[in-house]
Short mmCIF file of C-alpha atoms and ligand atoms in Angstrom, two decimals:
data_model
loop_
_atom_site.label_atom_id
_atom_site.label_comp_id
_atom_site.label_asym_id
_atom_site.label_seq_id
_atom_site.Cartn_x
_atom_site.Cartn_y
_atom_site.Cartn_z
CA UNK A 977 -2.73 52.37 -45.25
CA UNK A 978 -3.69 48.92 -43.97
CA UNK A 979 -5.20 48.02 -41.13
CA UNK A 980 -3.80 46.23 -38.46
CA UNK A 981 -4.82 43.15 -38.87
CA UNK A 982 -6.00 42.99 -42.01
CA UNK A 983 -3.46 40.53 -44.40
CA UNK A 984 -1.91 41.63 -47.68
CA UNK A 985 -1.58 38.99 -50.30
CA UNK A 986 2.47 39.02 -49.36
CA UNK A 987 2.36 38.01 -46.12
CA UNK A 988 0.45 35.18 -44.00
CA UNK A 989 0.07 33.47 -40.77
CA UNK A 990 2.08 29.69 -41.25
CA UNK A 991 0.52 26.76 -39.97
CA UNK A 992 3.83 26.06 -37.78
CA UNK A 993 3.08 29.46 -36.11
CA UNK A 994 -0.17 28.79 -34.77
CA UNK A 995 1.32 25.21 -34.03
CA UNK A 996 3.64 27.58 -32.02
CA UNK A 997 1.47 29.52 -30.02
CA UNK A 998 0.01 25.87 -28.57
CA UNK A 999 -4.10 25.74 -27.67
CA UNK A 1000 -6.17 22.92 -28.31
CA UNK A 1001 -7.96 24.42 -31.38
CA UNK A 1002 -7.57 25.31 -34.79
CA UNK A 1003 -8.69 29.08 -35.55
CA UNK A 1004 -12.25 28.54 -37.88
CA UNK A 1005 -10.97 29.08 -41.81
CA UNK A 1006 -8.77 25.30 -40.81
CA UNK A 1007 -12.50 23.67 -39.55
CA UNK A 1008 -13.85 22.00 -42.76
CA UNK A 1009 -17.12 21.35 -44.37
CA UNK A 1010 -18.01 17.96 -42.44
CA UNK A 1011 -18.28 15.57 -45.12
CA UNK A 1012 -14.47 17.03 -46.80
CA UNK A 1013 -13.63 15.87 -43.66
CA UNK A 1014 -11.22 13.10 -42.67
CA UNK A 1015 -11.98 9.46 -41.54
CA UNK A 1016 -8.65 9.06 -39.97
CA UNK A 1017 -9.16 5.31 -38.90
CA UNK A 1018 -7.75 5.33 -41.75
CA UNK A 1019 -3.99 5.59 -40.65
CA UNK A 1020 -2.15 2.53 -39.79
CA UNK A 1021 -5.17 0.13 -41.65
CA UNK A 1022 -4.10 0.88 -45.08
CA UNK A 1023 -7.29 -1.65 -46.22
CA UNK A 1024 -5.87 -2.72 -49.33
CA UNK A 1025 -2.40 -3.74 -50.60
CA UNK A 1026 -1.01 -0.12 -52.74
CA UNK A 1027 1.84 -1.13 -55.41
CA UNK A 1028 5.55 -1.25 -54.94
CA UNK A 1029 7.36 -2.22 -58.07
CA UNK A 1030 11.19 -2.88 -57.98
CA UNK A 1031 13.25 -0.77 -60.55
CA UNK A 1032 15.46 -2.90 -60.19
CA UNK A 1033 13.82 -5.24 -63.02
CA UNK A 1034 14.44 -2.80 -65.17
CA UNK A 1035 17.45 -3.79 -65.87
CA UNK A 1036 17.39 -7.60 -65.25
CA UNK A 1037 16.13 -8.91 -69.12
CA UNK A 1038 14.28 -11.39 -67.77
CA UNK A 1039 12.18 -9.44 -65.26
CA UNK A 1040 11.92 -5.96 -67.28
CA UNK A 1041 8.72 -7.19 -68.62
CA UNK A 1042 6.51 -7.92 -65.80
CA UNK A 1043 7.55 -5.32 -64.40
CA UNK A 1044 6.50 -2.88 -66.82
CA UNK A 1045 2.98 -4.84 -66.68
CA UNK A 1046 3.68 -4.34 -63.11
CA UNK A 1047 3.28 -0.59 -64.53
CA UNK A 1048 0.88 -0.63 -66.98
CA UNK A 1049 -1.70 -1.92 -63.73
CA UNK A 1050 -0.75 0.48 -61.23
CA UNK A 1051 -1.00 3.82 -63.61
CA UNK A 1052 -4.84 2.04 -65.47
CA UNK A 1053 -6.03 1.03 -61.73
CA UNK A 1054 -4.94 3.36 -59.96
CA UNK A 1055 -1.92 5.94 -60.94
CA UNK A 1056 -0.78 5.80 -58.07
CA UNK A 1057 2.50 3.63 -57.50
CA UNK A 1058 5.18 3.00 -54.92
CA UNK A 1059 9.08 2.64 -56.13
CA UNK A 1060 11.76 0.15 -54.59
CA UNK A 1061 15.28 0.24 -56.05
CA UNK A 1062 15.38 3.23 -57.32
CA UNK A 1063 18.94 4.03 -57.93
CA UNK A 1064 18.74 7.77 -55.65
CA UNK A 1065 20.58 6.61 -52.01
CA UNK A 1066 18.34 7.56 -49.04
CA UNK A 1067 20.82 9.88 -47.88
CA UNK A 1068 20.40 11.82 -50.83
CA UNK A 1069 16.10 11.35 -49.53
CA UNK A 1070 16.47 12.80 -46.35
CA UNK A 1071 19.29 15.08 -46.98
CA UNK A 1072 17.12 17.45 -48.78
CA UNK A 1073 14.18 16.11 -46.40
CA UNK A 1074 16.39 17.50 -43.73
CA UNK A 1075 17.53 20.59 -45.28
CA UNK A 1076 13.27 21.59 -45.68
CA UNK A 1077 13.39 21.45 -41.91
CA UNK A 1078 16.24 23.51 -41.27
CA UNK A 1079 14.35 25.88 -43.75
CA UNK A 1080 11.06 25.56 -42.59
CA UNK A 1081 12.01 26.22 -38.77
CA UNK A 1082 14.35 29.69 -39.74
CA UNK A 1083 12.74 32.89 -38.06
CA UNK A 1084 9.56 33.73 -39.93
CA UNK A 1085 11.21 37.46 -41.64
CA UNK A 1086 13.80 34.89 -42.96
CA UNK A 1087 10.97 33.04 -45.00
CA UNK A 1088 9.22 35.96 -45.49
CA UNK A 1089 11.47 36.89 -48.11
CA UNK A 1090 10.62 34.65 -51.13
CA UNK A 1091 6.46 34.57 -49.58
CA UNK A 1092 4.14 35.63 -52.94
CA UNK A 1093 0.28 34.78 -54.03
CA UNK A 1094 1.24 35.30 -57.63
CA UNK A 1095 2.02 31.18 -57.89
CA UNK A 1096 3.73 32.84 -61.57
CA UNK A 1097 7.21 33.22 -58.65
CA UNK A 1098 9.77 31.34 -59.23
CA UNK A 1099 10.37 30.95 -55.81
CA UNK A 1100 7.23 31.16 -53.18
CA UNK A 1101 6.33 30.81 -49.42
CA UNK A 1102 3.06 30.10 -48.37
CA UNK A 1103 1.19 28.82 -46.40
CA UNK A 1104 -2.22 26.46 -47.21
CA UNK A 1105 -3.15 25.82 -50.56
CA UNK A 1106 -3.53 30.22 -52.10
CA UNK A 1107 -3.57 32.01 -48.48
CA UNK A 1108 -5.55 35.32 -51.28
CA UNK A 1109 -7.94 32.61 -52.63
CA UNK A 1110 -8.68 29.83 -50.50
CA UNK A 1111 -11.72 29.91 -48.76
CA UNK A 1112 -11.39 27.22 -46.32
CA UNK A 1113 -7.44 27.28 -44.69
CA UNK A 1114 -5.55 24.04 -44.35
CA UNK A 1115 -2.80 22.97 -42.08
CA UNK A 1116 0.69 23.10 -43.95
CA UNK A 1117 3.62 25.75 -45.14
CA UNK A 1118 5.45 24.95 -48.91
CA UNK A 1119 7.98 26.73 -50.44
CA UNK A 1120 8.64 25.84 -54.60
CA UNK A 1121 10.73 26.19 -56.60
CA UNK A 1122 11.66 25.90 -60.10
CA UNK A 1123 14.27 22.89 -60.94
CA UNK A 1124 15.01 22.45 -64.87
CA UNK A 1125 17.38 22.91 -65.65
CA UNK A 1126 18.84 23.23 -62.28
CA UNK A 1127 21.63 25.91 -63.44
CA UNK A 1128 18.74 28.77 -64.37
CA UNK A 1129 17.44 28.80 -60.75
CA UNK A 1130 19.25 27.65 -57.97
CA UNK A 1131 21.04 31.04 -57.78
CA UNK A 1132 17.58 32.11 -56.58
CA UNK A 1133 16.13 29.13 -53.96
CA UNK A 1134 17.28 29.70 -50.86
CA UNK A 1135 20.14 30.62 -48.94
CA UNK A 1136 19.46 29.84 -45.74
CA UNK A 1137 20.17 27.19 -44.68
CA UNK A 1138 23.33 27.07 -45.99
CA UNK A 1139 23.22 23.71 -47.25
CA UNK A 1140 20.34 24.57 -48.43
CA UNK A 1141 21.30 24.28 -52.30
CA UNK A 1142 22.76 21.28 -52.72
CA UNK A 1143 21.27 19.36 -51.17
CA UNK A 1144 17.98 19.72 -52.82
CA UNK A 1145 20.35 20.41 -55.88
CA UNK A 1146 21.31 17.24 -55.32
CA UNK A 1147 18.72 15.44 -55.12
CA UNK A 1148 16.39 17.42 -57.59
CA UNK A 1149 19.18 17.05 -60.06
CA UNK A 1150 18.03 12.62 -59.09
CA UNK A 1151 14.63 12.77 -59.13
CA UNK A 1152 14.84 14.30 -62.44
CA UNK A 1153 16.59 10.88 -63.77
CA UNK A 1154 14.44 8.67 -62.26
CA UNK A 1155 11.50 10.82 -63.76
CA UNK A 1156 13.19 10.70 -67.65
CA UNK A 1157 13.68 6.14 -66.41
CA UNK A 1158 10.27 6.75 -65.68
CA UNK A 1159 8.48 8.26 -68.32
CA UNK A 1160 9.69 6.43 -70.96
CA UNK A 1161 8.07 3.11 -69.25
CA UNK A 1162 4.87 4.42 -68.30
CA UNK A 1163 5.31 5.35 -72.42
CA UNK A 1164 5.91 2.06 -73.39
CA UNK A 1165 3.47 0.52 -71.02
CA UNK A 1166 0.48 2.87 -72.91
CA UNK A 1167 2.44 1.01 -75.86
CA UNK A 1168 4.28 3.41 -77.17
CA UNK A 1169 8.09 3.78 -78.36
CA UNK A 1170 9.96 4.65 -75.16
CA UNK A 1171 11.59 7.89 -77.09
CA UNK A 1172 8.42 10.00 -77.75
CA UNK A 1173 8.11 13.51 -76.64
CA UNK A 1174 11.88 12.65 -75.12
CA UNK A 1175 13.51 16.11 -75.75
CA UNK A 1176 10.03 17.49 -74.13
CA UNK A 1177 10.57 14.65 -70.98
CA UNK A 1178 14.10 16.61 -70.41
CA UNK A 1179 13.71 19.97 -71.14
CA UNK A 1180 10.07 19.47 -68.92
CA UNK A 1181 8.77 21.75 -66.40
CA UNK A 1182 9.71 20.72 -62.84
CA UNK A 1183 9.10 21.89 -58.97
CA UNK A 1184 9.29 21.41 -56.42
CA UNK A 1185 6.95 21.48 -53.76
CA UNK A 1186 8.43 21.44 -50.14
CA UNK A 1187 5.90 20.92 -48.08
CA UNK A 1188 5.91 21.36 -44.18
CA UNK A 1189 2.94 19.13 -41.75
CA UNK A 1190 3.23 21.01 -37.85
CA UNK A 1191 1.38 18.82 -36.06
CA UNK A 1192 -2.04 20.12 -35.45
CA UNK A 1193 -4.20 19.60 -32.38
CA UNK A 1194 -7.61 18.42 -34.12
CA UNK A 1195 -6.17 16.66 -37.25
CA UNK A 1196 -9.87 14.96 -37.28
CA UNK A 1197 -11.26 18.33 -38.00
CA UNK A 1198 -8.75 19.86 -40.83
CA UNK A 1199 -6.77 18.87 -43.56
CA UNK A 1200 -2.62 20.26 -44.23
CA UNK A 1201 -3.96 19.77 -48.44
CA UNK A 1202 -7.28 19.06 -50.11
CA UNK A 1203 -7.79 16.68 -52.53
CA UNK A 1204 -6.30 17.39 -56.02
CA UNK A 1205 -4.96 15.78 -59.17
CA UNK A 1206 -1.51 16.89 -59.83
CA UNK A 1207 -1.83 19.33 -63.25
CA UNK A 1208 1.41 17.05 -64.56
CA UNK A 1209 3.01 14.25 -65.87
CA UNK A 1210 4.32 12.31 -63.05
CA UNK A 1211 4.11 13.80 -59.38
CA UNK A 1212 7.69 11.77 -57.18
CA UNK A 1213 7.15 12.00 -53.98
CA UNK A 1214 9.62 12.39 -50.93
CA UNK A 1215 8.16 11.33 -47.29
CA UNK A 1216 9.64 12.53 -44.19
CA UNK A 1217 5.90 9.21 -42.12
CA UNK A 1218 2.82 8.51 -43.56
CA UNK A 1219 0.57 10.76 -44.35
CA UNK A 1220 -0.77 11.00 -48.23
CA UNK A 1221 -3.90 10.03 -48.94
CA UNK A 1222 -5.13 8.82 -52.63
CA UNK A 1223 -8.74 7.94 -53.91
CA UNK A 1224 -9.16 5.07 -55.98
CA UNK A 1225 -11.71 4.11 -58.78
CA UNK A 1226 -14.75 3.88 -56.36
CA UNK A 1227 -14.13 6.96 -54.96
CA UNK A 1228 -13.05 5.62 -51.54
CA UNK A 1229 -9.40 6.97 -50.24
CA UNK A 1230 -7.06 4.83 -48.75
CA UNK A 1231 -3.88 5.74 -46.45
CA UNK A 1232 -0.75 5.17 -48.54
CA UNK A 1233 1.82 3.42 -46.26
CA UNK A 1234 5.57 4.96 -45.52
CA UNK A 1235 7.99 2.80 -46.92
CA UNK A 1236 11.16 3.42 -45.46
CA UNK A 1237 13.47 4.41 -48.76
CA UNK A 1238 11.05 4.29 -51.84
CA UNK A 1239 9.05 6.86 -53.40
CA UNK A 1240 5.92 7.55 -54.05
CA UNK A 1241 4.80 8.08 -57.73
CA UNK A 1242 1.10 10.08 -59.77
CA UNK A 1243 0.81 10.28 -62.03
CA UNK A 1244 -0.77 14.00 -63.01
CA UNK A 1245 -2.98 15.22 -65.03
CA UNK A 1246 -1.72 15.81 -68.16
CA UNK A 1247 -0.28 12.24 -67.96
CA UNK A 1248 -4.38 11.41 -67.70
CA UNK A 1249 -5.38 13.70 -71.25
CA UNK A 1250 -1.80 12.04 -73.06
CA UNK A 1251 -2.94 8.28 -73.12
CA UNK A 1252 -6.84 10.01 -73.77
CA UNK A 1253 -7.80 8.41 -70.56
CA UNK A 1254 -6.90 5.24 -70.87
CA UNK A 1255 -4.49 6.44 -67.53
CA UNK A 1256 -6.32 8.90 -64.91
CA UNK A 1257 -4.43 11.11 -62.95
CA UNK A 1258 -4.51 9.81 -59.29
CA UNK A 1259 -7.07 12.81 -56.69
CA UNK A 1260 -4.87 12.82 -52.80
CA UNK A 1261 -4.26 14.55 -50.42
CA UNK A 1262 -2.48 15.05 -46.84
CA UNK A 1263 -3.78 14.30 -43.44
CA UNK A 1264 -1.92 15.53 -40.91
CA UNK A 1265 -1.58 14.47 -37.21
CA UNK A 1266 -0.87 15.83 -33.34
CA UNK A 1267 2.11 14.41 -32.67
CA UNK A 1268 4.32 14.40 -35.44
CA UNK A 1269 5.59 17.78 -37.82
CA UNK A 1270 5.81 16.31 -41.57
CA UNK A 1271 8.01 17.22 -44.65
CA UNK A 1272 7.72 16.23 -48.24
CA UNK A 1273 9.01 17.37 -51.32
CA UNK A 1274 6.55 16.51 -54.21
CA UNK A 1275 8.60 17.01 -57.54
CA UNK A 1276 6.47 17.90 -60.93
CA UNK A 1277 7.42 17.10 -63.93
CA UNK A 1278 5.44 18.74 -66.85
CA UNK A 1279 6.40 19.11 -70.21
CA UNK A 1280 7.66 22.29 -71.13
CA UNK A 1281 5.30 25.72 -69.06
CA UNK A 1282 4.09 27.02 -72.72
CA UNK A 1283 4.04 23.10 -75.07
CA UNK A 1284 0.38 22.35 -75.45
CA UNK A 1285 -0.76 18.63 -74.67
CA UNK A 1286 -3.47 17.36 -76.19
CA UNK A 1287 -4.02 12.85 -76.58
CA UNK A 1288 -2.03 11.08 -78.61
CA UNK A 1289 -2.39 10.40 -81.79
CA UNK A 1290 -1.72 6.80 -82.18
CA UNK A 1291 -4.16 7.01 -79.13
CA UNK A 1292 -7.34 8.01 -80.34
CA UNK A 1293 -9.03 5.43 -82.58
CA UNK A 1294 -13.27 4.27 -82.80
CA UNK A 1295 -13.19 2.61 -79.44
CA UNK A 1296 -11.72 5.73 -78.15
CA UNK A 1297 -12.52 8.68 -79.47
CA UNK A 1298 -10.95 12.35 -78.47
CA UNK A 1299 -11.64 12.61 -74.95
CA UNK A 1300 -9.88 16.12 -74.24
CA UNK A 1301 -8.01 19.09 -76.22
CA UNK A 1302 -5.55 20.35 -76.03
CA UNK A 1303 -4.16 22.30 -72.24
CA UNK A 1304 -0.72 23.31 -71.30
CA UNK A 1305 1.37 24.20 -67.36
CA UNK A 1306 0.99 27.44 -68.24
CA UNK A 1307 -2.66 27.45 -69.07
CA UNK A 1308 -2.86 25.39 -65.87
CA UNK A 1309 -1.14 28.81 -63.65
CA UNK A 1310 -3.74 30.83 -65.33
CA UNK A 1311 -6.56 28.52 -63.94
CA UNK A 1312 -5.49 28.10 -60.18
CA UNK A 1313 -5.17 32.12 -60.30
CA UNK A 1314 -8.19 33.21 -61.59
CA UNK A 1315 -9.69 29.68 -59.40
CA UNK A 1316 -8.94 27.44 -56.15
CA UNK A 1317 -8.23 24.55 -57.15
CA UNK A 1318 -10.10 23.44 -54.53
CA UNK A 1319 -13.54 24.62 -56.78
CA UNK A 1320 -12.48 22.97 -59.29
CA UNK A 1321 -10.66 20.38 -61.95
CA UNK A 1322 -8.44 21.56 -63.95
CA UNK A 1323 -8.42 18.66 -66.15
CA UNK A 1324 -12.55 18.81 -66.04
CA UNK A 1325 -12.76 21.97 -67.96
CA UNK A 1326 -10.18 19.94 -70.81
CA UNK A 1327 -12.71 16.96 -71.31
CA UNK A 1328 -14.82 17.13 -74.54
CA UNK A 1329 -16.48 13.68 -74.12
C1 OGA B 585 1.68 17.86 -53.38
C2 OGA B 585 1.29 16.75 -52.99
C3 OGA B 585 1.44 15.19 -51.27
C4 OGA B 585 2.05 15.63 -50.01
O1 OGA B 585 2.73 19.00 -53.13
O2 OGA B 585 0.88 18.88 -54.89
O3 OGA B 585 -0.11 16.62 -53.07
O4 OGA B 585 2.75 14.50 -49.17
N1 OGA B 585 1.87 16.14 -50.83
O5 OGA B 585 2.79 16.57 -49.64
NI1 NI B 586 -0.35 17.14 -54.92
#
C-alpha cells in the first residue's frame, strides 16, 4: 500500500492542476537555481534577427541555390531557422494546436490513462521532463506519441477529443512530407546527394511531442523546459505563441519571435553527428508567462530507432577527423531512462575528439 501523498510512477500533479489552484507562488520544486533562471527582459526584444527562409524559393530555379545557401548559413551558425511558404496550410497547423488544447482541457482522469514514466511507451502523458527523474520540475504538461508510419500508431492516440486523430493526423502527415524535403536540402547544403539515406528518412521515427505550458505565477523563477538539444535529425515546431529561446555560439539566449503561419526548424544531435560537427544541434529552452497558456507541437524526426548513426564518411577527412562515435535513437532512450537530460547531454557521450 502506498502512503497517502506518495507519488507513484504513473501519477503526478500536472502543471495545469497547479495553475488552476491559483495562488501567487509556485511549489518549491519548480524553483530553479539562480543561474538557470530565464532573463525575461529578452521576451519581446529579440536581440538578433533570426533567419526566416521562404521555402517557395526552392521551387524557383533562379532562387533555389540562394535558399540552399541561406539554409547552410543558418545550420552552420545557429542550427535553427524558421520557414514560411512551407506548403502546410495555416488551418492545418491551427487545427492541430486546437485539438491539442482540447486534449489538455480534459479532466485529469482521462489524460492519466496515458500516464507513464516509461520513455519507450508509444503514447505517453506526463509533466515536466520526466516526473520520476527530475530534481527540479518544469512548468509543462505533455503528451507524446509515435507517428510514423501513421497507420501503425494512430489507433493508440487519444480518442477524446473526437477530432484528435483526424486533426493531429493531418498535421502529422504534412509535417512528415516537409521533413523529407528539408532533410534533402540540409544534406545538399552539406555537399551530399539530396537522396542520401532517402529510405531511412522516409521510414524514420517521428515522435509528436504535444506540449502545454499553463500560465505561471512566477515566470522569472521557473521554465517550461530546461536547456536541451533534441536527439534526432530535425525538429519542426508549431507554436501558438512566443516562448522558445535558443542559445547562440557565444552561449547567449535569444527569444524566438512568433510569426503567424511559420514553422520553426531545429537541428538535432543526429544531424550534428552525421555532419561530423559541421552543423551543431541547437540548445533551446522554453520560458513561461503569467498571462497566457501556450501550446506547441514538436515533431521530432530521427532515423529509424535501431539505426546506428555515425559521421558521414564523405564528411570525414584530415581537416575534419572523425569526431563522434555511432549512436541511435534507441540508445538515446536507454540513456534518458537512466539519467535526467538536465544532468548531461546524450551527444556529449558520443564525442571522441
Ligand atoms: C521539445 C521542445 C519547444 C517548445 O518538445 O523538445 O523543445 O516550444 N519544445 O515547446
Ligand atoms: Ni526540444
